[in-house]
Short mmCIF file of C-alpha atoms in Angstrom, two decimals:
data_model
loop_
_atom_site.label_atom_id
_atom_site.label_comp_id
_atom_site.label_asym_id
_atom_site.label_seq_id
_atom_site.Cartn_x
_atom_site.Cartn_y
_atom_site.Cartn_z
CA UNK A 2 -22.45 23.47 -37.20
CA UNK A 3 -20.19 26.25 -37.82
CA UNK A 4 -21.08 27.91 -34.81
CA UNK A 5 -19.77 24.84 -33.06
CA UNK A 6 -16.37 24.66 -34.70
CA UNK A 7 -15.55 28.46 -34.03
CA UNK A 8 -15.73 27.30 -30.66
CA UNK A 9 -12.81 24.77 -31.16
CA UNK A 10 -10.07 27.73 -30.70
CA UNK A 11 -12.31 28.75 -27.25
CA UNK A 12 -11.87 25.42 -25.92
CA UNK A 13 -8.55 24.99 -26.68
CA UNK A 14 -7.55 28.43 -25.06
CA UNK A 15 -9.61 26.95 -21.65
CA UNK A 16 -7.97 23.30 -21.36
CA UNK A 17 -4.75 25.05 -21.89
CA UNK A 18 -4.65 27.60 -19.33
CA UNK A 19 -2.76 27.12 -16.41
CA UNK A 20 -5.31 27.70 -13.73
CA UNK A 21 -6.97 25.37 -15.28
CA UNK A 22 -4.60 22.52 -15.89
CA UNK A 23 -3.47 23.17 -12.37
CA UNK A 24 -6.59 22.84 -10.83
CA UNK A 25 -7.81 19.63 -12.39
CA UNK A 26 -4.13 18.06 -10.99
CA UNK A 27 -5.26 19.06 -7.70
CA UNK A 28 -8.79 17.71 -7.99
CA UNK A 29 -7.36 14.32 -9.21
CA UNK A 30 -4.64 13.90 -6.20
CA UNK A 31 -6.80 14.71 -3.49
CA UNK A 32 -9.38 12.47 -5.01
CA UNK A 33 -6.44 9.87 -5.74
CA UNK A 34 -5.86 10.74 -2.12
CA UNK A 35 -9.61 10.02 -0.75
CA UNK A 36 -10.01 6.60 -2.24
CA UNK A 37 -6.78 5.36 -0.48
CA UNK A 38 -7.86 6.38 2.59
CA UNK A 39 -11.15 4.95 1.61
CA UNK A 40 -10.10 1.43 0.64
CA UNK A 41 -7.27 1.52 3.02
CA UNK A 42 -6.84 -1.86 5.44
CA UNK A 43 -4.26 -2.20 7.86
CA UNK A 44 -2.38 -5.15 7.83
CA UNK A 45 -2.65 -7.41 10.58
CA UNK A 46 0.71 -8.14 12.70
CA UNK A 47 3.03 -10.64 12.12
CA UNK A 48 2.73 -12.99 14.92
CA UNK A 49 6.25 -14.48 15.98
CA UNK A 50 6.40 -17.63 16.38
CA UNK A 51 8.59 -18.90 19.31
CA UNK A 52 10.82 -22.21 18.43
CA UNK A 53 9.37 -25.07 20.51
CA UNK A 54 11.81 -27.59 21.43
CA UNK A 55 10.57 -31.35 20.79
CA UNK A 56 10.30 -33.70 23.07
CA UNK A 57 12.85 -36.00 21.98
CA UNK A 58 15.42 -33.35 21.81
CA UNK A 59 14.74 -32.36 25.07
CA UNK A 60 15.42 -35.93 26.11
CA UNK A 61 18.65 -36.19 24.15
CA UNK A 62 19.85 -32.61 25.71
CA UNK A 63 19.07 -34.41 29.47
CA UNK A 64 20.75 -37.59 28.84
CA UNK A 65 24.05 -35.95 27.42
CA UNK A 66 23.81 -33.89 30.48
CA UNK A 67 23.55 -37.22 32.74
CA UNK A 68 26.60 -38.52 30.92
CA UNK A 69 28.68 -35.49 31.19
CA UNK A 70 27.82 -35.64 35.10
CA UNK A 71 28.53 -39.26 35.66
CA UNK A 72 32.16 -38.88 33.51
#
């Protein structure tokens, strides 16, 4: 057991290094980086919807037009 915690300074000196700290940033963005691109789905398009006139407008549009003619 006390061979184990005299090892507690060794560790700390490794998880504290740069190199080390630096490296295991790295590691997690480009596998950050890899399971977007993994689970990525492009979203479909928007479809646009063109405005349909109804019918009975259409009707009302002609018949104002008729009146407009015959005044």
């Amino acid at each position: 057991m006390r061979q184990f915690l005299a090892l507690f300074p060794l560790f700390k000196m490794v998880l504290t290094d740069a190199r080390v700290v630096g490296t295991a940033a790295v590691v997690f963005f480009i596998m950050n980086f890899g399971a977007f691109v993994a689970n990525y789905v492009k979203k479909p398009k928007k479809q646009r919807r063109r405005v349909q006139v109804a019918p009975e407008h259409v009707a009302v549009e002609n018949a104002e037009a008729e009146e407009a003619e015959l005044a």
